[in-house]
CSV table of C-alpha atoms in Angstrom, one decimal:
chain,number,residue,atom,x,y,z
A,1,MET,CA,0.3,-29.8,-20.2
A,2,ILE,CA,-2.2,-30.9,-17.5
A,3,LEU,CA,-1.6,-27.9,-15.2
A,4,LEU,CA,-2.3,-25.4,-17.9
A,5,LYS,CA,-5.4,-27.3,-18.9
A,6,ILE,CA,-6.7,-27.4,-15.3
A,7,PHE,CA,-6.1,-23.6,-15.0
A,8,TYR,CA,-7.8,-22.9,-18.3
A,9,THR,CA,-10.7,-25.3,-17.6
A,10,PHE,CA,-11.5,-23.7,-14.2
A,11,PHE,CA,-11.0,-20.2,-15.6
A,12,ARG,CA,-13.7,-21.0,-18.1
A,13,ILE,CA,-15.9,-22.5,-15.4
A,14,GLY,CA,-15.4,-19.3,-13.3
A,15,LEU,CA,-16.3,-17.2,-16.3
A,16,PHE,CA,-19.5,-19.0,-17.1
A,17,THR,CA,-20.9,-19.6,-13.6
A,18,PHE,CA,-23.6,-17.2,-12.8
A,19,GLY,CA,-25.2,-17.2,-9.4
A,20,GLY,CA,-22.5,-19.0,-7.6
A,21,GLY,CA,-22.9,-22.2,-5.6
A,22,TYR,CA,-24.4,-25.1,-7.3
A,23,ALA,CA,-24.5,-23.2,-10.6
A,24,MET,CA,-21.0,-24.4,-11.3
A,25,LEU,CA,-21.9,-28.0,-10.8
A,26,PRO,CA,-23.0,-28.8,-14.4
A,27,LEU,CA,-19.9,-27.1,-15.7
A,28,VAL,CA,-17.5,-29.0,-13.4
A,29,GLU,CA,-19.3,-32.3,-14.3
A,30,GLU,CA,-18.9,-31.7,-18.0
A,31,ALA,CA,-15.3,-30.6,-17.8
A,32,VAL,CA,-14.2,-33.4,-15.5
A,33,LEU,CA,-16.0,-36.1,-17.5
A,34,SER,CA,-15.1,-34.9,-21.0
A,35,ASN,CA,-11.4,-34.8,-19.9
A,36,GLY,CA,-11.7,-38.2,-18.3
A,37,TRP,CA,-10.2,-36.7,-15.1
A,38,LEU,CA,-12.5,-38.4,-12.5
A,39,GLU,CA,-15.3,-40.9,-12.0
A,40,LYS,CA,-18.8,-39.5,-11.7
A,41,SER,CA,-19.1,-40.8,-8.1
A,42,ALA,CA,-15.9,-38.8,-7.2
A,43,ILE,CA,-17.7,-35.6,-8.1
A,44,ILE,CA,-20.6,-36.5,-5.8
A,45,ASP,CA,-18.1,-37.2,-3.0
A,46,PHE,CA,-16.5,-33.8,-3.6
A,47,ILE,CA,-19.9,-32.1,-3.4
A,48,ALA,CA,-20.3,-33.7,0.1
A,49,ILE,CA,-16.9,-32.5,1.2
A,50,SER,CA,-17.5,-29.0,-0.2
A,51,GLU,CA,-20.8,-28.8,1.6
A,52,SER,CA,-19.4,-30.0,4.9
A,53,THR,CA,-16.4,-27.6,5.0
A,54,PRO,CA,-16.5,-23.8,5.3
A,55,GLY,CA,-15.9,-21.5,2.4
A,56,PRO,CA,-17.4,-20.9,-1.0
A,57,PHE,CA,-18.6,-24.0,-2.8
A,58,ALA,CA,-16.8,-23.1,-6.0
A,59,VAL,CA,-13.4,-22.8,-4.3
A,60,ASN,CA,-13.9,-26.0,-2.4
A,61,MET,CA,-14.8,-27.9,-5.6
A,62,ALA,CA,-11.9,-26.4,-7.6
A,63,THR,CA,-9.4,-27.3,-4.9
A,64,ASP,CA,-10.8,-30.8,-4.6
A,65,VAL,CA,-10.9,-31.5,-8.3
A,66,GLY,CA,-7.6,-29.8,-9.0
A,67,THR,CA,-5.7,-31.6,-6.2
A,68,SER,CA,-7.1,-35.0,-7.2
A,69,VAL,CA,-6.1,-34.5,-10.9
A,70,ALA,CA,-2.6,-33.1,-10.4
A,71,GLY,CA,-1.7,-32.8,-6.7
A,72,ILE,CA,-1.1,-29.6,-4.9
A,73,PRO,CA,-0.1,-27.5,-8.0
A,74,GLY,CA,-3.3,-28.7,-9.6
A,75,GLY,CA,-5.4,-27.5,-6.6
A,76,VAL,CA,-3.6,-24.1,-6.6
A,77,LEU,CA,-4.1,-23.5,-10.3
A,78,ALA,CA,-7.8,-24.7,-10.3
A,79,THR,CA,-8.5,-22.4,-7.4
A,80,LEU,CA,-6.8,-19.5,-9.0
A,81,GLY,CA,-8.5,-20.2,-12.3
A,82,VAL,CA,-12.0,-20.3,-10.8
A,83,ILE,CA,-11.6,-17.0,-8.9
A,84,LEU,CA,-9.7,-14.9,-11.5
A,85,PRO,CA,-12.6,-14.1,-13.8
A,86,SER,CA,-14.7,-12.8,-10.9
A,87,PHE,CA,-11.7,-10.8,-9.6
A,88,ILE,CA,-11.0,-9.1,-12.9
A,89,ILE,CA,-14.6,-8.5,-13.8
A,90,ILE,CA,-15.4,-7.0,-10.4
A,91,LEU,CA,-12.4,-4.7,-10.6
A,92,ILE,CA,-13.6,-3.4,-14.0
A,93,ILE,CA,-17.3,-3.1,-13.0
A,94,SER,CA,-16.6,-1.2,-9.8
A,95,ARG,CA,-15.3,1.6,-12.1
A,96,PHE,CA,-18.3,1.5,-14.4
A,97,TYR,CA,-21.0,0.6,-11.9
A,98,ARG,CA,-23.7,3.0,-13.1
A,99,ALA,CA,-23.3,2.0,-16.7
A,100,PHE,CA,-23.3,-1.7,-15.7
A,101,LYS,CA,-26.4,-1.3,-13.5
A,102,ASP,CA,-28.4,0.4,-16.2
A,103,SER,CA,-27.3,-1.8,-19.0
A,104,ARG,CA,-30.2,-3.5,-20.8
A,105,LEU,CA,-27.8,-6.0,-22.3
A,106,ILE,CA,-26.8,-7.3,-18.8
A,107,SER,CA,-30.3,-7.2,-17.2
A,108,GLY,CA,-31.7,-8.8,-20.4
A,109,ALA,CA,-29.1,-11.6,-20.5
A,110,MET,CA,-29.7,-12.3,-16.8
A,111,ARG,CA,-33.4,-13.0,-17.5
A,112,GLY,CA,-32.2,-16.0,-19.6
A,113,LEU,CA,-29.2,-17.0,-17.5
A,114,LYS,CA,-30.9,-17.4,-14.1
A,115,PRO,CA,-33.6,-19.9,-15.3
A,116,ALA,CA,-31.0,-21.7,-17.5
A,117,THR,CA,-28.8,-22.3,-14.5
A,118,ILE,CA,-31.7,-23.9,-12.7
A,119,GLY,CA,-32.5,-26.2,-15.6
A,120,LEU,CA,-28.8,-27.2,-15.8
A,121,ILE,CA,-28.5,-28.0,-12.1
A,122,ALA,CA,-31.7,-30.0,-12.3
A,123,ALA,CA,-30.2,-32.0,-15.1
A,124,ALA,CA,-27.1,-32.5,-12.9
A,125,VAL,CA,-29.4,-33.9,-10.2
A,126,ILE,CA,-30.8,-36.5,-12.6
A,127,ASN,CA,-27.3,-37.5,-13.7
A,128,MET,CA,-26.2,-37.8,-10.1
A,129,MET,CA,-29.3,-40.0,-9.4
A,130,ARG,CA,-28.3,-42.3,-12.3
A,131,THR,CA,-24.8,-42.6,-10.9
A,132,VAL,CA,-25.9,-43.3,-7.4
A,133,PHE,CA,-29.0,-45.4,-7.9
A,134,PHE,CA,-27.9,-47.3,-11.0
A,135,PRO,CA,-24.1,-47.6,-10.8
A,136,ASN,CA,-24.1,-50.5,-13.3
A,137,GLY,CA,-26.4,-48.8,-15.9
A,138,LEU,CA,-30.1,-48.3,-16.1
A,139,ALA,CA,-31.9,-51.6,-15.6
A,140,ILE,CA,-35.1,-52.8,-14.1
A,141,SER,CA,-33.3,-55.5,-12.2
A,142,ALA,CA,-31.1,-52.9,-10.5
A,143,VAL,CA,-34.2,-51.8,-8.5
A,144,ALA,CA,-34.4,-55.1,-6.8
A,145,THR,CA,-30.9,-54.8,-5.2
A,146,LYS,CA,-30.4,-54.0,-1.5
A,147,GLU,CA,-28.0,-51.2,-2.5
A,148,PHE,CA,-30.7,-49.5,-4.5
A,149,ALA,CA,-33.2,-49.8,-1.7
A,150,ILE,CA,-30.8,-48.4,0.9
A,151,SER,CA,-29.8,-45.5,-1.3
A,152,ALA,CA,-33.4,-44.7,-2.1
A,153,VAL,CA,-34.4,-44.7,1.6
A,154,ILE,CA,-31.4,-42.5,2.6
A,155,PHE,CA,-32.2,-40.1,-0.3
A,156,GLY,CA,-35.9,-40.0,0.7
A,157,VAL,CA,-35.3,-39.3,4.4
A,158,MET,CA,-32.6,-36.7,3.6
A,159,THR,CA,-34.9,-34.9,1.1
A,160,VAL,CA,-37.5,-34.6,3.8
A,161,LEU,CA,-34.9,-33.4,6.3
A,162,ALA,CA,-33.3,-31.0,3.8
A,163,LEU,CA,-36.7,-29.5,3.0
A,164,LYS,CA,-37.2,-29.0,6.7
A,165,LYS,CA,-34.1,-26.8,6.6
A,166,ILE,CA,-31.9,-29.1,8.6
A,167,ASN,CA,-28.3,-27.9,8.5
A,168,PRO,CA,-26.5,-29.4,5.4
A,169,VAL,CA,-23.6,-30.6,7.4
A,170,LEU,CA,-25.9,-32.5,9.7
A,171,THR,CA,-27.6,-34.0,6.7
A,172,ILE,CA,-24.3,-35.3,5.5
A,173,VAL,CA,-23.3,-36.6,8.9
A,174,ILE,CA,-26.6,-38.5,9.2
A,175,SER,CA,-26.2,-39.9,5.7
A,176,ALA,CA,-22.7,-41.1,6.5
A,177,ALA,CA,-23.9,-42.7,9.8
A,178,ALA,CA,-26.8,-44.4,7.9
A,179,GLY,CA,-24.4,-45.6,5.2
A,180,ILE,CA,-22.0,-47.2,7.8
A,181,ALA,CA,-24.9,-48.8,9.8
A,182,CYS,CA,-26.6,-50.2,6.7
A,183,GLY,CA,-23.3,-51.2,5.3
A,184,TYR,CA,-22.5,-53.5,8.2
A,185,ILE,CA,-26.0,-54.7,8.9
A,186,PHE,CA,-26.9,-55.6,5.3
A,187,ARG,CA,-23.4,-56.3,4.0
A,188,ILE,CA,-23.8,-54.1,1.0
A,189,GLY,CA,-21.3,-54.2,-1.9
A,190,VAL,CA,-19.2,-51.1,-2.3
B,1,MET,CA,8.8,-2.5,-15.7
B,2,ALA,CA,6.8,-4.6,-13.4
B,3,THR,CA,9.3,-4.1,-10.6
B,4,ALA,CA,9.4,-0.4,-11.1
B,5,ALA,CA,5.6,-0.2,-10.9
B,6,LEU,CA,5.8,-2.4,-7.8
B,7,ARG,CA,8.4,-0.2,-6.1
B,8,PHE,CA,6.3,2.9,-7.0
B,9,GLU,CA,3.3,1.3,-5.3
B,10,SER,CA,5.2,0.2,-2.2
B,11,GLU,CA,6.6,3.8,-1.8
B,12,GLU,CA,3.0,5.0,-2.0
B,13,MET,CA,2.0,2.6,0.7
B,14,THR,CA,1.5,4.4,3.9
B,15,ASP,CA,1.3,2.7,7.3
B,16,SER,CA,-2.5,3.1,7.3
B,17,LYS,CA,-2.8,1.5,3.9
B,18,ILE,CA,-0.8,-1.5,5.0
B,19,LYS,CA,-3.0,-1.7,8.1
B,20,LYS,CA,-6.1,-1.6,6.0
B,21,ILE,CA,-4.8,-4.4,3.7
B,22,LEU,CA,-3.9,-6.6,6.6
B,23,SER,CA,-7.3,-5.9,8.2
B,24,LEU,CA,-9.0,-6.8,4.9
B,25,PHE,CA,-7.1,-10.1,4.7
B,26,ALA,CA,-7.9,-11.0,8.3
B,27,THR,CA,-11.5,-10.1,8.1
B,28,PHE,CA,-12.2,-12.0,4.9
B,29,PHE,CA,-10.1,-14.9,6.2
B,30,LYS,CA,-12.5,-15.1,9.1
B,31,ILE,CA,-15.5,-14.9,6.8
B,32,GLY,CA,-14.1,-17.7,4.6
B,33,ALA,CA,-13.3,-19.9,7.6
B,34,PHE,CA,-16.7,-19.6,9.3
B,35,THR,CA,-19.3,-19.8,6.6
B,36,PHE,CA,-20.6,-23.1,5.5
B,37,GLY,CA,-22.4,-23.5,2.2
B,38,GLY,CA,-20.9,-20.4,0.7
B,39,GLY,CA,-23.0,-18.2,-1.6
B,40,TYR,CA,-25.8,-16.4,0.1
B,41,ALA,CA,-24.9,-17.9,3.5
B,42,MET,CA,-22.0,-15.5,3.5
B,43,ILE,CA,-23.9,-12.3,2.9
B,44,PRO,CA,-25.1,-11.8,6.6
B,45,LEU,CA,-21.5,-12.3,7.8
B,46,ILE,CA,-20.0,-10.0,5.2
B,47,GLN,CA,-22.6,-7.4,6.1
B,48,LYS,CA,-21.9,-7.7,9.8
B,49,GLU,CA,-18.1,-7.5,9.4
B,50,ALA,CA,-17.6,-5.1,6.5
B,51,ALA,CA,-20.6,-2.8,7.1
B,52,GLU,CA,-21.3,-2.9,10.8
B,53,ASN,CA,-18.0,-3.5,12.4
B,54,LYS,CA,-15.4,-2.1,10.0
B,55,LYS,CA,-17.7,0.5,8.3
B,56,TRP,CA,-15.9,-0.2,5.0
B,57,ILE,CA,-19.2,-0.1,3.1
B,58,THR,CA,-22.7,1.2,3.8
B,59,ASP,CA,-25.8,-1.0,3.9
B,60,ASP,CA,-26.8,0.3,0.5
B,61,GLU,CA,-23.5,-0.6,-0.9
B,62,MET,CA,-23.9,-4.1,0.5
B,63,LEU,CA,-27.2,-4.4,-1.4
B,64,GLU,CA,-25.4,-3.2,-4.6
B,65,ILE,CA,-22.7,-5.8,-4.1
B,66,VAL,CA,-25.3,-8.5,-3.9
B,67,ALA,CA,-27.0,-7.2,-7.1
B,68,ILE,CA,-23.6,-7.0,-8.9
B,69,ALA,CA,-22.6,-10.5,-7.7
B,70,GLU,CA,-25.9,-11.9,-9.0
B,71,SER,CA,-25.3,-10.6,-12.5
B,72,THR,CA,-21.6,-11.3,-12.8
B,73,PRO,CA,-20.0,-14.7,-13.1
B,74,GLY,CA,-18.3,-16.3,-10.2
B,75,PRO,CA,-18.9,-17.1,-6.5
B,76,ILE,CA,-20.6,-14.3,-4.5
B,77,ALA,CA,-17.9,-14.5,-1.8
B,78,ILE,CA,-15.2,-13.7,-4.3
B,79,ASN,CA,-17.2,-10.9,-5.9
B,80,SER,CA,-17.9,-9.3,-2.6
B,81,ALA,CA,-14.3,-9.7,-1.4
B,82,THR,CA,-12.9,-8.1,-4.5
B,83,PHE,CA,-15.4,-5.3,-4.5
B,84,ILE,CA,-15.0,-4.3,-0.9
B,85,GLY,CA,-11.2,-4.8,-1.0
B,86,ASN,CA,-10.9,-2.6,-4.0
B,87,LYS,CA,-13.0,0.1,-2.5
B,88,VAL,CA,-11.0,0.2,0.8
B,89,ALA,CA,-7.5,-0.2,-0.6
B,90,GLY,CA,-7.4,-0.5,-4.4
B,91,VAL,CA,-6.3,-3.5,-6.3
B,92,THR,CA,-3.9,-4.6,-3.6
B,93,GLY,CA,-6.8,-4.5,-1.1
B,94,ALA,CA,-8.9,-6.5,-3.6
B,95,ALA,CA,-6.2,-9.1,-3.8
B,96,ALA,CA,-5.8,-9.3,-0.1
B,97,ALA,CA,-9.5,-9.7,0.6
B,98,THR,CA,-10.0,-12.3,-2.1
B,99,LEU,CA,-7.0,-14.3,-1.0
B,100,GLY,CA,-8.2,-14.1,2.6
B,101,VAL,CA,-11.7,-15.5,1.8
B,102,VAL,CA,-10.2,-18.3,-0.4
B,103,LEU,CA,-7.3,-19.4,1.8
B,104,PRO,CA,-9.3,-21.2,4.6
B,105,SER,CA,-11.3,-23.3,2.2
B,106,TYR,CA,-8.2,-24.1,0.1
B,107,CYS,CA,-6.2,-25.3,3.1
B,108,ILE,CA,-9.0,-27.3,4.7
B,109,ILE,CA,-9.9,-29.0,1.5
B,110,THR,CA,-6.3,-29.9,0.7
B,111,VAL,CA,-5.9,-31.4,4.2
B,112,ILE,CA,-9.2,-33.4,4.0
B,113,TYR,CA,-8.3,-34.6,0.5
B,114,PHE,CA,-5.1,-36.2,1.5
B,115,PHE,CA,-6.6,-37.4,4.7
B,116,LEU,CA,-9.4,-39.2,2.9
B,117,LYS,CA,-7.2,-40.5,0.2
B,118,ASN,CA,-5.3,-42.5,2.8
B,119,PHE,CA,-8.5,-43.9,4.3
B,120,ALA,CA,-10.6,-44.3,1.1
B,121,ASP,CA,-10.1,-48.1,1.0
B,122,LEU,CA,-11.3,-48.7,4.5
B,123,LEU,CA,-14.7,-50.4,4.6
B,124,PRO,CA,-16.4,-47.9,7.0
B,125,VAL,CA,-15.2,-45.0,4.9
B,126,LYS,CA,-16.6,-46.7,1.8
B,127,TYR,CA,-19.9,-47.3,3.6
B,128,ALA,CA,-20.0,-43.7,4.8
B,129,PHE,CA,-19.6,-42.4,1.3
B,130,PHE,CA,-22.2,-44.8,0.1
B,131,GLY,CA,-24.7,-43.1,2.4
B,132,ILE,CA,-23.3,-39.6,1.8
B,133,ARG,CA,-23.8,-39.9,-2.0
B,134,ALA,CA,-27.5,-40.5,-1.6
B,135,GLY,CA,-27.8,-37.7,1.0
B,136,VAL,CA,-26.0,-35.2,-1.2
B,137,ILE,CA,-28.4,-35.6,-4.0
B,138,ALA,CA,-31.1,-34.5,-1.6
B,139,LEU,CA,-29.1,-31.3,-0.8
B,140,VAL,CA,-28.7,-30.4,-4.4
B,141,LEU,CA,-32.4,-31.2,-5.1
B,142,LYS,CA,-33.4,-28.9,-2.3
B,143,ALA,CA,-31.2,-26.1,-3.7
B,144,VAL,CA,-32.9,-26.5,-7.1
B,145,ILE,CA,-36.4,-26.2,-5.4
B,146,GLY,CA,-35.2,-23.1,-3.6
B,147,LEU,CA,-34.0,-21.5,-6.8
B,148,VAL,CA,-37.2,-22.3,-8.6
B,149,LYS,CA,-39.2,-20.7,-5.8
B,150,LYS,CA,-37.1,-17.5,-5.9
B,151,GLN,CA,-37.7,-17.0,-9.7
B,152,LYS,CA,-40.3,-14.7,-11.0
B,153,LYS,CA,-43.1,-16.9,-12.4
B,154,SER,CA,-43.4,-16.4,-16.1
B,155,VAL,CA,-43.9,-18.5,-19.2
B,156,PHE,CA,-40.5,-17.4,-20.5
B,157,THR,CA,-38.7,-18.5,-17.3
B,158,ALA,CA,-40.5,-21.9,-17.3
B,159,CYS,CA,-39.5,-22.4,-21.0
B,160,VAL,CA,-35.9,-21.6,-20.4
B,161,ILE,CA,-35.7,-23.9,-17.3
B,162,CYS,CA,-37.2,-26.8,-19.3
B,163,ALA,CA,-35.2,-26.2,-22.4
B,164,ALA,CA,-31.9,-26.0,-20.5
B,165,PHE,CA,-32.8,-29.1,-18.5
B,166,ALA,CA,-33.8,-31.1,-21.6
B,167,LEU,CA,-30.8,-30.0,-23.7
B,168,ALA,CA,-28.3,-30.8,-21.0
B,169,LEU,CA,-29.9,-34.2,-20.2
B,170,PHE,CA,-30.8,-35.5,-23.7
B,171,THR,CA,-28.3,-34.0,-26.1
B,172,GLY,CA,-24.6,-33.8,-26.1
B,173,ILE,CA,-24.6,-30.0,-26.4
B,174,ASN,CA,-21.9,-28.3,-24.4
B,175,VAL,CA,-23.1,-26.6,-21.2
B,176,LEU,CA,-21.3,-23.4,-22.1
B,177,ILE,CA,-23.2,-23.2,-25.4
B,178,ILE,CA,-26.5,-23.7,-23.5
B,179,ILE,CA,-25.5,-20.9,-21.1
B,180,ALA,CA,-24.5,-18.5,-23.9
B,181,ALA,CA,-27.8,-19.3,-25.8
B,182,ALA,CA,-29.8,-18.6,-22.7
B,183,ALA,CA,-28.1,-15.2,-22.3
B,184,VAL,CA,-28.9,-14.3,-25.9
B,185,ALA,CA,-32.5,-15.6,-25.5
B,186,GLY,CA,-33.0,-13.5,-22.3
B,187,PHE,CA,-31.7,-10.4,-24.0
B,188,VAL,CA,-33.9,-10.9,-27.1
B,189,TYR,CA,-36.9,-11.6,-24.9
B,190,SER,CA,-36.3,-8.4,-22.9
B,191,LEU,CA,-36.0,-6.4,-26.1
B,192,ILE,CA,-39.3,-7.8,-27.4
B,193,SER,CA,-41.2,-7.3,-24.2
B,194,ALA,CA,-39.8,-3.7,-24.0
B,195,ARG,CA,-41.0,-3.0,-27.5
B,196,LYS,CA,-44.4,-4.3,-26.6
B,197,GLY,CA,-44.5,-1.6,-24.0
B,198,ASP,CA,-44.4,-4.2,-21.2
B,199,LYS,CA,-43.1,-2.1,-18.4
B,200,LYS,CA,-43.5,-4.7,-15.7
B,201,GLU,CA,-39.8,-5.9,-15.9
């Protein structure tokens, strides 16, 4: 049953996401694509929505994906699934805080988990670039299209703005405005 | 049995406990509704509300929560809400705080989802998302750069970053397996460096 599967999938994502935020991105990507739930571009749209609305990124993503796969019940179960592992683990840990803090197993594992998370998010960035810049597959000819050129320029400008610590919501608003303007001026195919 | 336990708990609930639980819910609802970006962006607000205003936790405890949140799975917001809620009013408090921090996002996203669904086929909306997709990659890229900068520079760290990146990109290995392998690698590495007498940690 789809609802159980959504719950189980997001429970697993919650259990394996260390560091919060974008750390869950590679896991969501894999789960969604392997189940054939959504298009790759839909995930990128959801990232934008999650970034421009308040609240934890993980909850926003879970609600978004869950709702689009199976309506309101899907959104509720995905959200519950993604928060439940943290909830249970923290309740347990707060009773054994000393032991947890001094555990060599945990601190050792974290030394591998943190860098691995970075590598995985970086890989997700490359996958997203493929989806956005080469929607019809990797090909030299794709570089010559106006869609590629506009995407590349928006990406370049936004990277500069983002590195200058411009508010993420503003970054998304400017990107949207640029998309609309370029869309009408250059008649891009969407 | 469950109802008996529930009744027992509700009999135990004094007015002050109910007040605490409601206050937890309201405070974390506010935190959930007003922090954009989640994660570390929430810490200053949690600190201000839970430590300074409500005196639920001390500043030291706030640091401990951040440390715990970093080494347990799940979003920092959820970890902090559960921890603080539990400390103030037990499991019920934890549930109230967690629900509070989640609810604003949940409602807002659901509304936006159905709103956008109705307008997804309009040309301006399609154009907007065409631009947004390119811009979002920049945001995630910036997050990756920020995370790399925060890491302690070491050969081991660099190797794990590259290995996870390459495995995820060029092989079909499941992400969960890569994460589990990285945890094992980190543990083994810390054992080896401890045996070598490397006390730098």
